[in-house]
Structure formats: C-alpha cells, structure tokens
Amino acid sequence: MRIKVHYRTGELSMNKMSSRFWYINFVRNTNLQRRLQTSSRATVVDSRSLTKPPTHYTVLLSQYVASKSLTLGMELHAHLMKFGFCHNPSLRNHLVNLYSKCCRFGYARKLVDQSSEPDLVSWSSLISGYVQNGFGQEALLLFNEMCVTGVKCNEFTFPSVLKACSMKKDLILGRKVHGMVVVTGFESDEFVANTLVVMYAKCGQLDDSRKLFGGIMEPNVVSWNALFSCYVQSELYGETVDLFKEMVSGGIRPNEFSISIIINACAGLRDGGLGRTFHGLLLKMGLDSDQFSANALVDMYSKAGEIEYAVSVFQEIVHPDVVSWNTVIAGCVLQQHSDWALMLLDEMKISGTRPNMFTLSSALKACAVMGFKELGRQLHSCLIKIDTDSDLFAAVGLIDMYSKCEMMDDARRAYDLMPKKDIIAWNALISGYSQCGDDSEAVSLFSNLYNEDIDFNPTTLSMVLKSVASLQAIKVCKQIHTISIKSGIYSDLYVINSLLDTYGKCSHIDEASKIFEEHSCEDLLAYTSMITAYSQYGDGEGALKLYLHMQDADIQPDSFVCSSLLNACANLSAYEQGKQLHVHAVKFGFMSDIFASNSLVYMYAKCGSIEDANRSFSEIPKRGIVSWSAMIGGLAQHGYGKKALELFDQMLKDGVPPNHITLVSVLCACNHAGLVNEGKHYFHKMEEMFGIKPTQEHYACMIDLLGRSGKLDEAAGLVNSMPLDADASVWGALLGAARIHKNIELGRKAAEMLFVLEPEKSGTHVLLANIYASAGMWENVAKVRKLMKDNRVKKEPAMSWIEVKDKVYTFIVGDRSHSRSDEIYAKLDELGDLLSTAGYSPIVDIDIHNVNESVKEQLLYHHSEKLAVAFGLIATPPGAPIRVKKNLRICIDCHTFFKLACKIVSREIVVRDINRFHHFKDGSCSCGDYW
C-alpha cells in the first residue's frame, strides 16, 4: 500500500502503487544501454578500418563519462590501445576522467603515469575524481605530487583542491592554496572564489569566508549559494534567510540550489510556516520537480512537525532516490508515525531501491516504538549482511530496538549505549571501533557521549585520540585538547602521550613540542611520539637532538624509534650518528626487527658506506623485496654495477620477484658502471621476464646509459621509438649525454623540449650554457642567460653538507659565514699549493662565466664541496674518511681535485652528489671517471 497525502489539504489516503513508472524507466534504461553498446560496436568496426578520426572517439568517451558507463569505456579503451590511439592526449584525458569518476583510480593513475607529459587536464580529472568520491586525503597527496612535477593549477583544478581541503578541514593547506590562487591570478574566477568561500567556512573561519565573498565584484547566484551553504553548515539559519532576502532585493534571481539551501535553513529553524513560503516560491518558479529541492522539502516539513506535508511532497517525486526514502522514513519516525515508516520501508523494497544503514536505523527505531521483535531481528540480519552492525548509527538503532523490545541480553551484546550504560561500555565500544579501523565512528561516538554530558575518563580520551590521529583530524584533536583541560585530566600521562602522538601525526609539530616541554615528559611513549613526529615531518636534526635527551633521561628506545632515527640519519647523511644508532640497535636487540634492519641498510647506503650496508643486509634473517631493493639500489649508487647485478641474480634465485623500483636500480647499476650490453638485456627483457612494462624511469636510465657511453644516435633513436611521449627525465638524460660529448645540436634539441616541459627548471639552462661555453660560443651563453632572466628562472645554488661531531654543516660557493672560515681557506690554499706541485691546474673550460682565466680559477677554487672537504680536513681526526653531500652533480674540476687530494692527505673522500657516490681513494675514484 502507498500513502497519499496532499500537501495543500493535508488529507491522508491509501491507494495501490502503480508499477507502470518502473517498467517505463526500465525500458528507457535498456534502450539507452543498447544505444551505447551499438556505439561501442561501431567503434570496433571503425577502429579496424582506421577511418574514424580521434574526435569521433572523443565524443563517445564524453558520453561514457557523462553516463559513467565504465564497461563500455573499458571496451573502447581496449580498442584504442590496440590501434594506437591511446597516445592522443585528448583521448587519454577522457579516459582518466572516466576511470576517476567511476572510482577506478588505479587505471586512471596508470594512464597518468604512462603519459610522457601528464598535462593539467589529466591531473585535474584524477584529483576531481578523488574529491567527488570522498577521498579528500588522496586528492591532496596527488595535488602535492602534481606541484612537485611542475604542473601549474588553473581555474578548474583549484576548486577541486579547495574542496579536498574542506573535506579534510585542512585550513593550513587551504591557506597555502589560496596563496597560489592569488599568485596565479585566478582569485577573480567565480568558481575559484566560491570554493574559497566554502573552504574557509568549513574550516571554521566564517569571518574570512564572508570577507572573501565581499571581495567578489559582482557576485552571481552561484556565489550567493556558496555563502548560503556556509551559513547553514555553521547553523546560522536566521542569518541565512536574511542573506537570501538581501540577494533577492539586489536583483539576483534564485535557482533551485538557492531554494534548497534556504529550505534547509527553515528545517534548522523548525519553521514550517517560513518553509511553506519558500515552497510556494519553488512552485512559482517551476522548480518543484528538482530532486534536491524535493528532498529538502521532505526534510523541512518533517523537522517542522508537519509530517503529512512531508509525505505528500515525497509522493510527488517521480524518481525517489535512497536519500528521498531515508528522509521521509526518518521524518515519520521523528514525528512518531512509526507505522507509516515501516510501510514506506516495504514500498522502498518493492521499488527496487536498496536500503542502507540510515534507512535500517530509522526502521529499527520504528520497530522499537511498535515493539516488532521479529521484524527487528530481520532488520538486524540485514545490517549484518551489509556489514553495518559495527556502525554507530546501526548500533544505536539496534540497542534502542532490543532495549525497548525487552531483549536486554541482545542489547548488551550490541553494547549498551543508552542512558543505563556505564563508562566501561562507552570505552569498550570506542575501543572496538578504533581497533577495527572504523575511526570515524569512534570519534562520532565520543562526540555523542560528550554532548550528552556523560562522564568520561582519561582512557576514553586516549582511545578517541588514537582514532583522531589515524584520521589526521587536527580540528578534533584541538577540541579534545581543550576538553581535557576543562575536565581537569590534562595532566594524565596517557592523555598527554595521546595528544603528542595525534599532533605529530597531524604534522602540527609546534603544538606537540609545546606539550612535551610543558610536562617534561620522560617516558618511552612520549619520546617515541615526538621522535617519530620530527622524523616524518622532515626535521631529522630535531629527532636526533630529542634522542640525546632521551638517552640523558636513561630511557631505553624501542625498534620503532630506532627505525625513525635511522631514516632521519639517511636523509641527513649523518653517518656517525647512524653508526651510534646501529650500536644501540644491537644492544637493545632490534636486529631481528625487519623495519629496523631495512632502515639500517638504507641509512648506510645513503651515508656513503656500502660496506656497512652490505653487512647489515647479510644479517637480515628474512629478506623481502624492500631489503633487496635497498641493497641493489645502494650498490648501484656507489658504482658497483656488477655486484648489484650479481645480487639481483641471487634475489631471483631466492624466489623474490622484482618490482619496477628494483628494475630501475638494476638499470642504474648498469648506467653507473657503463654496462651497456647488460643494460640492454634487462631493458628489452623486463616485460617478458618479469611482466613489468618499461616506464619513463626505465627509459630515462637506458637513454642515459647509451648517451654516456657515446651511443648518442642510439639514445636519440630510443627516444623517438618510445611508445610513451618522452617526459623531462628522458630529455634530461639526453641533454646530459649531449653535454658530456659536446654535441651542440642534440643538446639544443633536448633543451628546447625541456623548456616546454619544465620552463621553470634552471638545470636545463645551465647544461645548455655549459655546452655552448665548452665550444666557446659565448654569444649563445649570453642568450641562455638572457632567457633565464626574461623567464625569471633562478639558478639553484650549489650546496654541500658535511657531518662533524654529530653536527651537520652547510657550505655554498665562496662561503665565509662559518666561524672557522679563515682556517678553512688557509687549509684550501695549503692544499692548492700541494696539488699544483703534483700537476693540478684548474679546468676552467667548464666555467660558463665570460671572464678571464684567473677569475675562473678563483671561482672554481671556492666550490662548496672543496670548502666542505677543507673543513673536514681541519675538523676530523687524521686518517678519518671525509663524507660530503652535494645537491648538484660534482664538476670535473672538483672531481680531478679530489682524486689528487685524497692521495696527498692520505684520506678517503666520499662525495654523494645528486646522481651517485664518488669514493676518492689512492688517487682514483670509484666511478672510474665515468659519471
């Protein structure tokens, strides 16, 4: 039976539901699918004949995107791949858009990764897909990756990113994105401006939101709607209605979204009279068929206590969706018409609309009122089948139903959350949600507890903060922080440690550090939280300093602390401190921990001691792909190509399959050692042997290998034959090879491509200028410099680091900021005199400055790595190795200088540049002068 209520008269009647509508709807959908399938078959025929232009397939894909026809889209994708159309940027972007909207992010991301030059459209489609499907964090991570690649946002990308910030309540990132909007000049775009208004409001900054709205020159209805939405979400319902009146008086005509939002405001005010006024306006404007408006009306009338009108409006909806059904059923329950709610539930099932947990929760409440035990059990079964029995709303509904049906044992099993519950029951439920990974429900449950003024204890806060940390919900963390202070349990050790961990995982290091210092925390859990926070945040020095305090407090670390500290040392190239941590790992028995062991291999390899890395690797009892890849990559970076390949063969014999990262390390090993034939073998056989298709990284390694070995034509040929459009890494490899072999034409071609792909990168300009300078083409060098100046491209300054006595020192060219600068330069002069006697003379050809040779010699003489090595000579014990890290490629002059210097001073000098390690010992370098 179907309920019929006329919203004008309020008369209630019953009549049978007609099935004609559902049949017509089914026929329409079937015909649509057949038409799409017909289009797909036409695509197959046309593809075979190759007569259809790419625009034909673009139109098809646009249709599939609009209808979210994933299967048809995938079939068309297969045909496009078969006949080579997938390299068309427009088609690829449509495919990325389709997969993103259909929540097939793996496929979408693969298309982006396979693109030689993922353009803004691809990135935007993928980010938009994440946001539309509720994956805000993933969208923000992808946005960060896009920015790192150098792709700049436009008016279509910024709104999606700002929506993700709103979803995550990430005000800090939202402000940063706002800054990017201002810098790029898109603040005047109405869509961007509207999204900024919403973002600030959802992040709790309503004043900033209104201020931004006031800055819009001519706000249209979309702008006003954004502001209305913000006020409603902030529960400022009366103010929302006033703003609506202001908009109308200003001559702006509202649309269906405007009316829907205002109706929601009326629902918040529980004002049915005002709601009817806007209902009339909706009818007058002819917008009563709008789904969102109809759902809003049902909700408004329900909350205003006028359930007859709510049901009547619902009956007028032609295609009620699950939101429509949920709203009217919940309204019936709210207004104590439980019998209507259950009849509507039956009608919903007959219509083919599948109930969700919100539907069943409302139905459970109706069963509780009606005392329908058996129906309640059936609904419980439905909840179990759809796996929502651990959900907060479902659990509350079950408990409510079982309790009111006098089935207390079942109520207790579902956890007693009603007023009769005690704190242990609350804690047990919150803990259960947290442990099963349903952190949102755990936080929501605590919110209910707090709002109902139910007592809580430190254990409650500690458990809910664990969920907050997993969600990185910084706003909630701050709220609980305030609650803990007000409730007088802020001094509890468990609460303090939980706050430290949560603030750290939310990347709010300053707040965590403040709490740590305020309470003088001296337990392992507090130090673990802070050290991990520093390490993950990229503050390796802060992590190491805190570990020293931990030692002074005589607190024994755990394996997790050890792993975090080792990673910090690796990033800092802090070899000595890494060695000390190794000793501690052995002392405390952490060597059996796989994460600590892998971190140890990684640390030693990154700090320049491949021997120590190899020893640590050999001691790992059960090596996984991470262990093997770390060691193979370490050997590759240190120039031990043959050893890396031998280890790779051993890995295969041990039955460990490689991944794409392992194969990049293998090709890098061949590249650094000049093993051309071996590199060709693995490159051409990787798909056949391991099922891994070459990516841009693999092509870049192979082209670099061919180019450095002098096979420039072969390298250029590989670029031209790539199935992917070559990206910046590939052209950069070709440009580097052209610089080595002074091939001006090839270098110019590669540079021109890089100017298009990465116009803001200074490295391209510098390498091209070096090529010209080596040929004495100073006019061309000047042109490159002018191009840099015109494009505002700044050369990245060369910097070098050295660790001495647990402290890292930084140097730049001609640096005199160090407290021992006089000693450093004196040692450098002394070393220069000794090297001159040994036959060294500066290689001035590499300097691109058009100045006389004496000035060039002076500039070369004061390179940052030379200053770092000179400091190492005066600050470290005689005979100790000197380890230096450099952010750019080491120049040939410094390379020659160090080969002679290491022999004269009887020291091993290890330089880690951007590409690899150079071990200078006994007058030679481990790279064999091949880098």
Short mmCIF file of N, CA, C and O in Angstrom, two decimals, residues 655-707:
data_model
loop_
_atom_site.label_atom_id
_atom_site.label_comp_id
_atom_site.label_asym_id
_atom_site.label_seq_id
_atom_site.Cartn_x
_atom_site.Cartn_y
_atom_site.Cartn_z
N GLY A 655 63.82 -16.65 -5.18
CA GLY A 655 62.39 -16.65 -5.43
C GLY A 655 61.68 -15.37 -5.09
O GLY A 655 60.45 -15.36 -4.91
N VAL A 656 62.41 -14.26 -5.01
CA VAL A 656 61.80 -12.96 -4.73
C VAL A 656 61.61 -12.21 -6.04
O VAL A 656 62.59 -11.85 -6.69
N PRO A 657 60.39 -11.99 -6.49
CA PRO A 657 60.17 -11.29 -7.77
C PRO A 657 60.45 -9.81 -7.63
O PRO A 657 60.12 -9.20 -6.60
N PRO A 658 61.04 -9.20 -8.64
CA PRO A 658 61.34 -7.76 -8.56
C PRO A 658 60.09 -6.92 -8.80
O PRO A 658 59.10 -7.40 -9.35
N ASN A 659 60.15 -5.68 -8.39
CA ASN A 659 59.12 -4.71 -8.77
C ASN A 659 59.77 -3.66 -9.66
O ASN A 659 60.95 -3.75 -9.99
N HIS A 660 59.01 -2.66 -10.06
CA HIS A 660 59.56 -1.69 -11.01
C HIS A 660 60.69 -0.87 -10.38
O HIS A 660 61.61 -0.43 -11.08
N ILE A 661 60.65 -0.69 -9.05
CA ILE A 661 61.73 0.06 -8.38
C ILE A 661 63.04 -0.74 -8.43
O ILE A 661 64.11 -0.18 -8.67
N THR A 662 62.94 -2.05 -8.23
CA THR A 662 64.13 -2.90 -8.30
C THR A 662 64.77 -2.81 -9.67
O THR A 662 66.00 -2.71 -9.80
N LEU A 663 63.95 -2.84 -10.73
CA LEU A 663 64.49 -2.80 -12.09
C LEU A 663 65.08 -1.43 -12.43
O LEU A 663 66.03 -1.35 -13.22
N VAL A 664 64.54 -0.38 -11.84
CA VAL A 664 65.18 0.94 -12.01
C VAL A 664 66.58 0.91 -11.41
O VAL A 664 67.55 1.41 -12.00
N SER A 665 66.71 0.29 -10.23
CA SER A 665 68.02 0.18 -9.59
C SER A 665 68.97 -0.66 -10.43
O SER A 665 70.17 -0.35 -10.53
N VAL A 666 68.46 -1.72 -11.06
CA VAL A 666 69.30 -2.58 -11.91
C VAL A 666 69.82 -1.79 -13.10
O VAL A 666 71.01 -1.84 -13.44
N LEU A 667 68.95 -1.03 -13.75
CA LEU A 667 69.37 -0.23 -14.91
C LEU A 667 70.32 0.89 -14.48
O LEU A 667 71.26 1.23 -15.21
N CYS A 668 70.08 1.46 -13.30
CA CYS A 668 71.01 2.47 -12.79
C CYS A 668 72.38 1.87 -12.52
O CYS A 668 73.41 2.52 -12.75
N ALA A 669 72.39 0.63 -12.04
CA ALA A 669 73.66 -0.05 -11.80
C ALA A 669 74.43 -0.20 -13.11
O ALA A 669 75.65 0.04 -13.17
N CYS A 670 73.74 -0.61 -14.16
CA CYS A 670 74.37 -0.73 -15.47
C CYS A 670 74.85 0.63 -15.97
O CYS A 670 75.94 0.75 -16.56
N ASN A 671 74.06 1.66 -15.71
CA ASN A 671 74.39 3.00 -16.16
C ASN A 671 75.64 3.53 -15.48
O ASN A 671 76.57 4.00 -16.14
N HIS A 672 75.68 3.43 -14.15
CA HIS A 672 76.82 3.97 -13.41
C HIS A 672 78.12 3.21 -13.69
O HIS A 672 79.21 3.77 -13.53
N ALA A 673 77.98 1.95 -14.09
CA ALA A 673 79.18 1.15 -14.37
C ALA A 673 79.48 1.05 -15.85
O ALA A 673 80.45 0.39 -16.24
N GLY A 674 78.65 1.65 -16.70
CA GLY A 674 78.88 1.59 -18.14
C GLY A 674 78.64 0.22 -18.73
O GLY A 674 79.23 -0.13 -19.77
N LEU A 675 77.77 -0.57 -18.12
CA LEU A 675 77.48 -1.93 -18.60
C LEU A 675 76.36 -1.86 -19.63
O LEU A 675 75.19 -2.16 -19.36
N VAL A 676 76.74 -1.49 -20.86
CA VAL A 676 75.75 -1.23 -21.89
C VAL A 676 75.00 -2.50 -22.30
O VAL A 676 73.77 -2.52 -22.36
N ASN A 677 75.72 -3.56 -22.58
CA ASN A 677 75.07 -4.80 -23.04
C ASN A 677 74.14 -5.38 -21.98
O ASN A 677 73.03 -5.83 -22.29
N GLU A 678 74.60 -5.35 -20.73
CA GLU A 678 73.76 -5.87 -19.66
C GLU A 678 72.49 -5.02 -19.50
O GLU A 678 71.39 -5.55 -19.29
N GLY A 679 72.67 -3.71 -19.61
CA GLY A 679 71.52 -2.82 -19.51
C GLY A 679 70.51 -3.08 -20.62
O GLY A 679 69.30 -3.11 -20.37
N LYS A 680 71.00 -3.27 -21.83
CA LYS A 680 70.10 -3.57 -22.95
C LYS A 680 69.34 -4.87 -22.69
O LYS A 680 68.15 -4.97 -22.98
N HIS A 681 70.05 -5.86 -22.16
CA HIS A 681 69.43 -7.16 -21.92
C HIS A 681 68.25 -7.03 -20.96
O HIS A 681 67.13 -7.50 -21.25
N TYR A 682 68.47 -6.38 -19.82
CA TYR A 682 67.40 -6.26 -18.82
C TYR A 682 66.28 -5.35 -19.30
O TYR A 682 65.10 -5.59 -19.02
N PHE A 683 66.64 -4.31 -20.03
CA PHE A 683 65.63 -3.36 -20.50
C PHE A 683 64.68 -4.02 -21.51
O PHE A 683 63.46 -3.87 -21.42
N HIS A 684 65.24 -4.75 -22.45
CA HIS A 684 64.43 -5.34 -23.51
C HIS A 684 63.70 -6.60 -23.05
O HIS A 684 62.74 -7.03 -23.69
N LYS A 685 64.15 -7.19 -21.93
CA LYS A 685 63.55 -8.45 -21.47
C LYS A 685 62.68 -8.29 -20.22
O LYS A 685 62.11 -9.27 -19.74
N MET A 686 62.60 -7.06 -19.69
CA MET A 686 61.93 -6.90 -18.40
C MET A 686 60.44 -7.27 -18.46
O MET A 686 59.91 -7.86 -17.52
N GLU A 687 59.79 -6.94 -19.55
CA GLU A 687 58.38 -7.29 -19.65
C GLU A 687 58.21 -8.79 -19.85
O GLU A 687 57.33 -9.43 -19.26
N GLU A 688 59.07 -9.37 -20.69
CA GLU A 688 59.00 -10.81 -20.96
C GLU A 688 59.36 -11.63 -19.72
O GLU A 688 58.71 -12.63 -19.40
N MET A 689 60.40 -11.20 -19.01
CA MET A 689 60.89 -11.97 -17.87
C MET A 689 60.08 -11.74 -16.59
O MET A 689 59.84 -12.67 -15.82
N PHE A 690 59.68 -10.47 -16.38
CA PHE A 690 59.07 -10.13 -15.09
C PHE A 690 57.67 -9.54 -15.20
O PHE A 690 57.06 -9.23 -14.18
N GLY A 691 57.19 -9.38 -16.43
CA GLY A 691 55.85 -8.85 -16.61
C GLY A 691 55.72 -7.39 -16.26
O GLY A 691 54.64 -6.91 -15.93
N ILE A 692 56.81 -6.64 -16.33
CA ILE A 692 56.82 -5.22 -15.99
C ILE A 692 57.14 -4.41 -17.24
O ILE A 692 58.22 -4.56 -17.83
N LYS A 693 56.21 -3.57 -17.65
CA LYS A 693 56.44 -2.73 -18.83
C LYS A 693 57.34 -1.55 -18.46
O LYS A 693 57.21 -0.97 -17.38
N PRO A 694 58.26 -1.19 -19.37
CA PRO A 694 59.15 -0.06 -19.08
C PRO A 694 58.37 1.23 -18.89
O PRO A 694 57.45 1.53 -19.64
N THR A 695 58.72 1.96 -17.85
CA THR A 695 58.12 3.26 -17.59
C THR A 695 59.10 4.36 -17.99
O THR A 695 60.20 4.08 -18.50
N GLN A 696 58.71 5.59 -17.75
CA GLN A 696 59.60 6.71 -18.08
C GLN A 696 60.94 6.59 -17.35
O GLN A 696 61.98 6.91 -17.92
N GLU A 697 60.90 6.13 -16.10
CA GLU A 697 62.13 5.98 -15.33
C GLU A 697 63.08 4.98 -15.99
O GLU A 697 64.29 5.21 -16.08
N HIS A 698 62.52 3.87 -16.46
CA HIS A 698 63.35 2.85 -17.11
C HIS A 698 63.94 3.39 -18.42
O HIS A 698 65.12 3.16 -18.72
N TYR A 699 63.11 4.11 -19.20
CA TYR A 699 63.61 4.69 -20.44
C TYR A 699 64.70 5.72 -20.16
O TYR A 699 65.72 5.78 -20.87
N ALA A 700 64.49 6.54 -19.14
CA ALA A 700 65.50 7.56 -18.81
C ALA A 700 66.83 6.91 -18.44
O ALA A 700 67.89 7.38 -18.86
N CYS A 701 66.78 5.84 -17.66
CA CYS A 701 68.01 5.13 -17.28
C CYS A 701 68.72 4.58 -18.51
O CYS A 701 69.94 4.68 -18.66
N MET A 702 67.93 3.99 -19.42
CA MET A 702 68.51 3.36 -20.61
C MET A 702 69.11 4.42 -21.55
O MET A 702 70.20 4.23 -22.11
N ILE A 703 68.41 5.52 -21.71
CA ILE A 703 68.91 6.59 -22.58
C ILE A 703 70.16 7.22 -21.98
O ILE A 703 71.11 7.55 -22.69
N ASP A 704 70.18 7.36 -20.68
CA ASP A 704 71.36 7.89 -20.00
C ASP A 704 72.54 6.94 -20.19
O ASP A 704 73.67 7.37 -20.43
N LEU A 705 72.27 5.65 -20.08
CA LEU A 705 73.31 4.64 -20.26
C LEU A 705 73.89 4.70 -21.66
O LEU A 705 75.12 4.72 -21.85
N LEU A 706 73.03 4.75 -22.68
CA LEU A 706 73.51 4.80 -24.06
C LEU A 706 74.24 6.11 -24.33
O LEU A 706 75.30 6.13 -24.97
N GLY A 707 73.68 7.21 -23.84
CA GLY A 707 74.27 8.51 -24.10
C GLY A 707 75.63 8.68 -23.46
O GLY A 707 76.58 9.15 -24.11
#
